[in-house]
CSV table of C-alpha atoms in Angstrom, one decimal:
chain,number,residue,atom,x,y,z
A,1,UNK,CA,106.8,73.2,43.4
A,2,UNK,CA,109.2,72.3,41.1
A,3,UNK,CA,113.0,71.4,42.4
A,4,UNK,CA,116.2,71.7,40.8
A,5,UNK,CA,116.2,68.1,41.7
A,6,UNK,CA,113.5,67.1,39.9
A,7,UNK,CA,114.7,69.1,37.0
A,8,UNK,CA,118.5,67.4,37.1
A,9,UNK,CA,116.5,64.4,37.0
A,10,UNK,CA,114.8,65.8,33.7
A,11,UNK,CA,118.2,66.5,32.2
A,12,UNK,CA,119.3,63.1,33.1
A,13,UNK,CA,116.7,61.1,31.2
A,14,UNK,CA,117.4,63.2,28.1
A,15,UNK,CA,119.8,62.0,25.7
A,16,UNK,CA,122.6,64.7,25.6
A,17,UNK,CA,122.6,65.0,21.6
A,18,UNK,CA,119.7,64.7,19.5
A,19,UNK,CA,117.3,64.0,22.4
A,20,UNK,CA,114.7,66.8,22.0
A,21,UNK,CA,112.9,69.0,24.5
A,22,UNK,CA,110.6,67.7,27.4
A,23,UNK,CA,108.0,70.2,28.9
A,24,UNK,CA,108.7,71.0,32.2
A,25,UNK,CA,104.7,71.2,33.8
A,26,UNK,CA,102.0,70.8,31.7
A,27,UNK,CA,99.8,72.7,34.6
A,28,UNK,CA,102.1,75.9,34.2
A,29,UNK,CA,100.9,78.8,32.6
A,30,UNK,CA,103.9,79.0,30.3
A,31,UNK,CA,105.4,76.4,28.1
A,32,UNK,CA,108.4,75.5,29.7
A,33,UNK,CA,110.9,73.2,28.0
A,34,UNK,CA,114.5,71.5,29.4
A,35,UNK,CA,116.4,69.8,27.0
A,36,UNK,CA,120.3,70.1,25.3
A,37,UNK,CA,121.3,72.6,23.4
A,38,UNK,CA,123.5,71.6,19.7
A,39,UNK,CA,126.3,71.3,21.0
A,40,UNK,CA,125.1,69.7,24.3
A,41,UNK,CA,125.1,72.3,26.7
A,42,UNK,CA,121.9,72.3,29.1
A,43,UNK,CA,119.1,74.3,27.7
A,44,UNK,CA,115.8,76.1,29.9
A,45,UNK,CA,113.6,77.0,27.3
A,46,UNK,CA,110.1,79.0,26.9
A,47,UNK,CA,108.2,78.8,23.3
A,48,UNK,CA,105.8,82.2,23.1
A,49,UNK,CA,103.9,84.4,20.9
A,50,UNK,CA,105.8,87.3,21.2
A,51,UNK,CA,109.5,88.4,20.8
A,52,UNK,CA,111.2,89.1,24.3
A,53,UNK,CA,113.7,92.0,25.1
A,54,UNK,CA,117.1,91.6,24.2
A,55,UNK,CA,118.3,90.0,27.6
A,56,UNK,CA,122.5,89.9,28.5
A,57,UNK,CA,124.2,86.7,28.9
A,58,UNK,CA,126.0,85.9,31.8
A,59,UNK,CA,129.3,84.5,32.2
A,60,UNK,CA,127.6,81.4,32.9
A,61,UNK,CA,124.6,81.5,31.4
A,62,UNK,CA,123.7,82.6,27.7
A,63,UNK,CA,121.0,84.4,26.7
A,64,UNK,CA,119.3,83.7,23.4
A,65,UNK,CA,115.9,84.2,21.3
A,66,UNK,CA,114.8,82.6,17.9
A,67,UNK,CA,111.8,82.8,16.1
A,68,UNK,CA,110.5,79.6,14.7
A,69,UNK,CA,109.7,79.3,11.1
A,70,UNK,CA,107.3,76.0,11.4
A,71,UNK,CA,104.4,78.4,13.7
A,72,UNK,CA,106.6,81.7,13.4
A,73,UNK,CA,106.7,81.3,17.6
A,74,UNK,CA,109.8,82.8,19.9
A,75,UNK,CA,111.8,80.4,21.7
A,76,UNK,CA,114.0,81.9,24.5
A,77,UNK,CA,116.7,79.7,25.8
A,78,UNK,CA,119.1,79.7,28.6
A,79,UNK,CA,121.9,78.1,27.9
A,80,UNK,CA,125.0,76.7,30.7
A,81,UNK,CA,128.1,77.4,29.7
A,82,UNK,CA,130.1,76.6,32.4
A,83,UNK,CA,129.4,72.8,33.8
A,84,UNK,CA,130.9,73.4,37.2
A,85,UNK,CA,128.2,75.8,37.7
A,86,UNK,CA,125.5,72.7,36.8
A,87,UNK,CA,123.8,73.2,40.4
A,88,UNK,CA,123.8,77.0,40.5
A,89,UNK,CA,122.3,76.7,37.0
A,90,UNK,CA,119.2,74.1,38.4
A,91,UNK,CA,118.7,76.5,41.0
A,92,UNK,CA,118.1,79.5,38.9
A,93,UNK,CA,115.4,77.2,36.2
A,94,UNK,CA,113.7,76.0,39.2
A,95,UNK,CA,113.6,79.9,40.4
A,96,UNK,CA,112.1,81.2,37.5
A,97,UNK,CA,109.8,78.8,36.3
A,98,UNK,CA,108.2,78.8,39.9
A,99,UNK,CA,108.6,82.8,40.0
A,100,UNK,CA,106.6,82.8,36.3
A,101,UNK,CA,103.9,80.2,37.9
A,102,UNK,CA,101.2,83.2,39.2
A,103,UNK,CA,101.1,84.7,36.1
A,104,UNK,CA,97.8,85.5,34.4
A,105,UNK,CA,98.8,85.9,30.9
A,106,UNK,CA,101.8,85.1,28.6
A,107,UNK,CA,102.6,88.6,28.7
A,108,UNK,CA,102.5,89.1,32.1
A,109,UNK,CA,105.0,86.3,32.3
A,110,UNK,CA,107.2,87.2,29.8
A,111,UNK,CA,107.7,90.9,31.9
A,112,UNK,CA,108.5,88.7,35.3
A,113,UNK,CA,110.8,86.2,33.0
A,114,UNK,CA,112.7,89.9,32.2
A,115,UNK,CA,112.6,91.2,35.8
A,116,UNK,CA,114.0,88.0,37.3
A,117,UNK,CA,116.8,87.7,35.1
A,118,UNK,CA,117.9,90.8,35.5
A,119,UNK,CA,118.2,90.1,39.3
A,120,UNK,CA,119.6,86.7,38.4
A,121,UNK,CA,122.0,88.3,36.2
A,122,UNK,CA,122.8,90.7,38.8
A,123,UNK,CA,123.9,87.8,41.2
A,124,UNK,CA,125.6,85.5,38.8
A,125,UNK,CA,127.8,88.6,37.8
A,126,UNK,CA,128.9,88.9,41.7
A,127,UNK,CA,130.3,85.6,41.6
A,128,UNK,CA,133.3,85.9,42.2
A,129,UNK,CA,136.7,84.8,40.2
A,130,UNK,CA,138.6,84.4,43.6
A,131,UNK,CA,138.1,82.7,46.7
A,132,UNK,CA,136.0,85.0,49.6
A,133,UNK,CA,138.7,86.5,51.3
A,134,UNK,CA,139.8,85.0,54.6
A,135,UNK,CA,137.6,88.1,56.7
A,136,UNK,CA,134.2,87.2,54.4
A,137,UNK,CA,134.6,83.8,55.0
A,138,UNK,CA,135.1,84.0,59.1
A,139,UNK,CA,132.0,86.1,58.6
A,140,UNK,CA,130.2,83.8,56.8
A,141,UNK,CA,131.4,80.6,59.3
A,142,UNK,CA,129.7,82.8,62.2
A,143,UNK,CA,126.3,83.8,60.5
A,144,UNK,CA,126.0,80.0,59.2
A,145,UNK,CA,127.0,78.6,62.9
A,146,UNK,CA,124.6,80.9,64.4
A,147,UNK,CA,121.7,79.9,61.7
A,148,UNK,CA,122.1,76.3,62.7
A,149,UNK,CA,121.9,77.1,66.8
A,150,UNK,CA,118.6,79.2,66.3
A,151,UNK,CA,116.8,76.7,64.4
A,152,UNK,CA,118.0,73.8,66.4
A,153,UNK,CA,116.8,76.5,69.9
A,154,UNK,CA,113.4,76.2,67.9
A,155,UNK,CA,113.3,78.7,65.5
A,156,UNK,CA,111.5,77.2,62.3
A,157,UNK,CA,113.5,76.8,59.1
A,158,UNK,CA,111.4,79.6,57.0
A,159,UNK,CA,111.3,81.7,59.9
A,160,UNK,CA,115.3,81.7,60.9
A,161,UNK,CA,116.4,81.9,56.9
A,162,UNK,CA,114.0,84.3,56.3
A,163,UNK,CA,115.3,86.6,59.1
A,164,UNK,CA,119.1,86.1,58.0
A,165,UNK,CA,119.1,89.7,56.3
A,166,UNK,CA,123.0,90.1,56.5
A,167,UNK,CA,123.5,88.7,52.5
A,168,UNK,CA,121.3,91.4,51.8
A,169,UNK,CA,122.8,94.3,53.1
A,170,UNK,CA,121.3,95.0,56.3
A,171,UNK,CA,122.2,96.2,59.5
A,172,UNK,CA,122.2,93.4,61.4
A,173,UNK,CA,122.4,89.4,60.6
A,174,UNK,CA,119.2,88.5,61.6
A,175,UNK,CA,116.1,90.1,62.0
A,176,UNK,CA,112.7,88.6,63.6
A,177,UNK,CA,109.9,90.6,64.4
A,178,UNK,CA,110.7,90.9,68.0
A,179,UNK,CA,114.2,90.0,68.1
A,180,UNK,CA,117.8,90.8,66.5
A,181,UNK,CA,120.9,89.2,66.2
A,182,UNK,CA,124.3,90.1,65.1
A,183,UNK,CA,127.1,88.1,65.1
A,184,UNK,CA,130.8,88.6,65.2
A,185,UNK,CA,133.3,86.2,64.6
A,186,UNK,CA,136.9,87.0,65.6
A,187,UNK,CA,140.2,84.8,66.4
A,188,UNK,CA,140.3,83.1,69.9
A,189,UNK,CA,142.5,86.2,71.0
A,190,UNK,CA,140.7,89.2,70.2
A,191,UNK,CA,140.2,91.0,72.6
A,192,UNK,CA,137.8,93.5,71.0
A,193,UNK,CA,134.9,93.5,68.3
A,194,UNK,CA,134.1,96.0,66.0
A,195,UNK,CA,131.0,97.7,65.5
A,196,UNK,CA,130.6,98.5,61.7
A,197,UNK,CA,127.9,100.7,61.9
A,198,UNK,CA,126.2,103.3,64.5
A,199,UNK,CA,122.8,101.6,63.1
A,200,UNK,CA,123.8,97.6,63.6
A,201,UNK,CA,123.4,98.1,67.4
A,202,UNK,CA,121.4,100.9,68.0
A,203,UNK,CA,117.8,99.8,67.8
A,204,UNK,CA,114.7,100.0,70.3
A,205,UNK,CA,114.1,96.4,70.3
A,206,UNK,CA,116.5,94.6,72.4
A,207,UNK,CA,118.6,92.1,70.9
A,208,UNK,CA,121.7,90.1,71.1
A,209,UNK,CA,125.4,90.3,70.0
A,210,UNK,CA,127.2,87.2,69.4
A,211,UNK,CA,130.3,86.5,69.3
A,212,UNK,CA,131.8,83.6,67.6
A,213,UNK,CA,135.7,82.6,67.9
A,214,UNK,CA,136.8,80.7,64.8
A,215,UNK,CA,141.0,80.3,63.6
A,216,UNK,CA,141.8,78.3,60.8
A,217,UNK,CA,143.4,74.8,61.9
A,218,UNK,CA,145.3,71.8,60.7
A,219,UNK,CA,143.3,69.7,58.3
A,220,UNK,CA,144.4,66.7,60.3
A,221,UNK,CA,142.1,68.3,63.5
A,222,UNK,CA,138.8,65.7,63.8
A,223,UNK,CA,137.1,68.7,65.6
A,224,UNK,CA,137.7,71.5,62.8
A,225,UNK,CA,135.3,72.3,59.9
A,226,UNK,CA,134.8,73.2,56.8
A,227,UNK,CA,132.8,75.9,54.9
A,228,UNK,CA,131.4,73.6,52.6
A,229,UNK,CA,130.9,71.5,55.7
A,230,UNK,CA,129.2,74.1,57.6
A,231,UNK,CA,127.0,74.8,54.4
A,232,UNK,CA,126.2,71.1,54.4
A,233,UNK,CA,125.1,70.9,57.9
A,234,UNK,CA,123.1,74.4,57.9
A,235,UNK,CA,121.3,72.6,55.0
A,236,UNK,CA,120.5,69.3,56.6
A,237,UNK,CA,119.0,71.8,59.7
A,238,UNK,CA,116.9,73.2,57.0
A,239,UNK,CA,115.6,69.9,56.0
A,240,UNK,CA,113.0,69.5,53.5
A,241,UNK,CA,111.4,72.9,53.5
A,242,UNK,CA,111.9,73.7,50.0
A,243,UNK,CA,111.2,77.7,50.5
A,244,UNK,CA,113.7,77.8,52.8
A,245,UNK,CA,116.4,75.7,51.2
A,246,UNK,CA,115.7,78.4,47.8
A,247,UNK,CA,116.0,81.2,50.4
A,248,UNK,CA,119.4,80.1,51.8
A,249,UNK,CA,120.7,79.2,48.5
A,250,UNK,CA,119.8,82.5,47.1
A,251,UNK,CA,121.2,84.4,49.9
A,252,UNK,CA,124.7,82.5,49.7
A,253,UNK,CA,125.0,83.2,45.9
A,254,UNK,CA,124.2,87.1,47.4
A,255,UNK,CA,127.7,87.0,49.3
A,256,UNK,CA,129.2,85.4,46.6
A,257,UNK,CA,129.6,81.8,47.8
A,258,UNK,CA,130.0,78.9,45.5
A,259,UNK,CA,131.6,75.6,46.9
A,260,UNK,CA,134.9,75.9,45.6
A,261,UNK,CA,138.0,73.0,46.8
A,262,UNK,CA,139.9,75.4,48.7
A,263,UNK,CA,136.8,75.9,50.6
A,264,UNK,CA,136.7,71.7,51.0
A,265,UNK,CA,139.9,72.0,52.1
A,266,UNK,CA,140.8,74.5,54.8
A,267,UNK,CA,139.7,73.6,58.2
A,268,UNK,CA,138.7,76.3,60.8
A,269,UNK,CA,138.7,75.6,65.0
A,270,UNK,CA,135.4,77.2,66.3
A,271,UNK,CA,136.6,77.4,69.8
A,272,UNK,CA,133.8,79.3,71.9
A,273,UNK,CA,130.4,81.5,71.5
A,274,UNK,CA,128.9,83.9,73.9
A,275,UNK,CA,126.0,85.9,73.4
A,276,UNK,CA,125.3,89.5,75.0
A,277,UNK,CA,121.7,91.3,75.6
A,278,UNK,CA,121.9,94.5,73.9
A,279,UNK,CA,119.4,96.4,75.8
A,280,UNK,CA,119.8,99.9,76.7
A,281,UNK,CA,122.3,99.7,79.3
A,282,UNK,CA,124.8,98.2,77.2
A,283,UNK,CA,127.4,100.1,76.0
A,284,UNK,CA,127.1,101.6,72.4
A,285,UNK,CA,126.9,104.4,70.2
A,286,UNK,CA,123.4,106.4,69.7
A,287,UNK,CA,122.3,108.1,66.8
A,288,UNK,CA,120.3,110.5,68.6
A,289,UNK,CA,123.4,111.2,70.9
A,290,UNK,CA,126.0,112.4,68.2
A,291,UNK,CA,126.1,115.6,65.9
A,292,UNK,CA,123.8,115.3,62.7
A,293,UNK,CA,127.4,116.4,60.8
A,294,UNK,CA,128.4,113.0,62.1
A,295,UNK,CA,127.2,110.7,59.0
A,296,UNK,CA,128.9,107.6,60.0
A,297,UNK,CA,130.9,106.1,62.4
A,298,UNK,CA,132.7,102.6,63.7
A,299,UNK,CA,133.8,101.8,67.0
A,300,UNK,CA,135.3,99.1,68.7
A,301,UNK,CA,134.2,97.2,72.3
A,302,UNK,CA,135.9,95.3,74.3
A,303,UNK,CA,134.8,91.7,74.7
A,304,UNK,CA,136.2,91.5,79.0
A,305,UNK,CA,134.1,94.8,79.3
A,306,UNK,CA,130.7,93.6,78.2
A,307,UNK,CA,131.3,90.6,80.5
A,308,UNK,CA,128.3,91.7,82.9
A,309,UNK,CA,125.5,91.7,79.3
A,310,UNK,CA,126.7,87.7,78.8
A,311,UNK,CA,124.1,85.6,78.9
């Protein structure tokens, strides 16, 4: 598999003007090429037969197609624009080129080059201008805590990133095959959480509900942390699994994360965690138990009420 370390390194050993194109894997199906564009931006490159779909830039990454007059081949190039964006943009050659690696034929590979960057393009256009805002990124601090304690409980790295669903739109955080989890996080004086859903507890698997406490804190405090630091450390519990490190990075460009200074720079406290059993005696709101008028519905709990489901 290749990395977006190994292909940094690639970029690296390439002069930055004038120094050609190097193929990428000369096992791949398709001919793969990362080199420097003319004016020195860092090019991903595939030479084919055949002429591609017209395929929309990004803010970040542009989209281009030329045909060759030496052998009359297509070149399609993605270019970076933006060099802050140099690890996002490793990230997404790596993804492709191993995405494209099954294929059977160019053509085949040429319709998955168009599918994936469509998704891609899909993501990349989510960034966001702005900071998270200060609700997404509690969220994110208690999803990313809570991804770090089940793998460190024993959950393997595939299994746990795999099972982190929330990015995605789900209705809970994290799904195993026998197991749920959502999480809450909420200031260390809430007294109540709320349930955004009637599907995020109401399942007949049992599962769990936890609740993190997070405030932001001085940046002088030894014992707060930072998102970045938090997405650091949930990447060192990953260790060297290379699916699951793609996964996780995948599924933080989903919520619209990129490591940003005032990310670097604001501490939070986490002060406690507890974690319910959400079985069927605990207290919640049923589908099957409402109107079918009823479409939707949120409702808060209070925390000192589900004291008997702690665990």
């Amino acid at each position: 598999m290749l990395t977006q370390n190994d292909l940094v390194a690639r970029w690296r050993a390439i002069p930055q003007y004038n120094g050609g194109y190097q193929l990428v894997d000369a096992t791949h199906p398709l001919h793969w090429y990362v080199g420097y564009s003319d004016v020195g931006r860092r090019t991903l490159m595939l030479i084919a037969g055949a002429r591609f779909k017209q395929l929309q830039s990004s803010r970040s990454i542009e989209v281009s197609q030329r045909q060759r007059p030496q052998d009359e081949k297509w070149t399609l190039s993605f270019d970076l624009l933006l060099s802050e964006q140099s690890d996002v943009f490793a990230f997404f050659c790596s993804d492709i080129i191993e995405y494209t690696r099954s294929c059977s034929s160019e053509a085949e590979g040429v319709q998955l080059i168009e599918k994936r960057w469509m998704q891609w393009n899909l993501l990349l256009e989510k960034q966001r201008k702005t900071l998270l805002s200060a609700s997404e990124q509690l969220g994110l601090i208690g999803e990313l805590y809570t991804l770090i304690q089940l793998i460190r409980m024993g959950k393997k790295p595939d299994e746990a990133v795999s099972a982190w669903v929330g990015p995605e739109g789900a209705d809970r955080d994290f799904e195993f095959s026998d197991v749920w989890y959502e999480v809450k996080t909420t200031g260390a004086a809430s007294q109540t959480i709320t349930v955004s859903s009637l599907e995020q507890l109401d399942d007949s698997i049992a599962g769990h509900l936890r609740i993190v406490r997070a405030d932001k804190c001085s940046p002088e405090r030894s014992d707060g942390v930072t998102l970045d630091a938090l997405v650091d450390e949930a990447k060192e519990t990953i260790g060297s699994s290379l699916a699951a490190a793609s996964s996780f990075d995948r599924k933080l460009l989903q919520i619209g994360y990129l490591s940003r200074a005032k990310y670097a720079s604001q501490k939070y406290l986490i002060s406690s965690f507890a974690s319910y059993r959400v079985d069927s005696t605990f207290p919640k709101i049923l589908r099957s138990s409402i109107s079918s008028e009823i479409v939707s519905a949120r409702y808060d709990l209070s925390i000192a009420a589900i004291e008997p489901w702690k665990e």
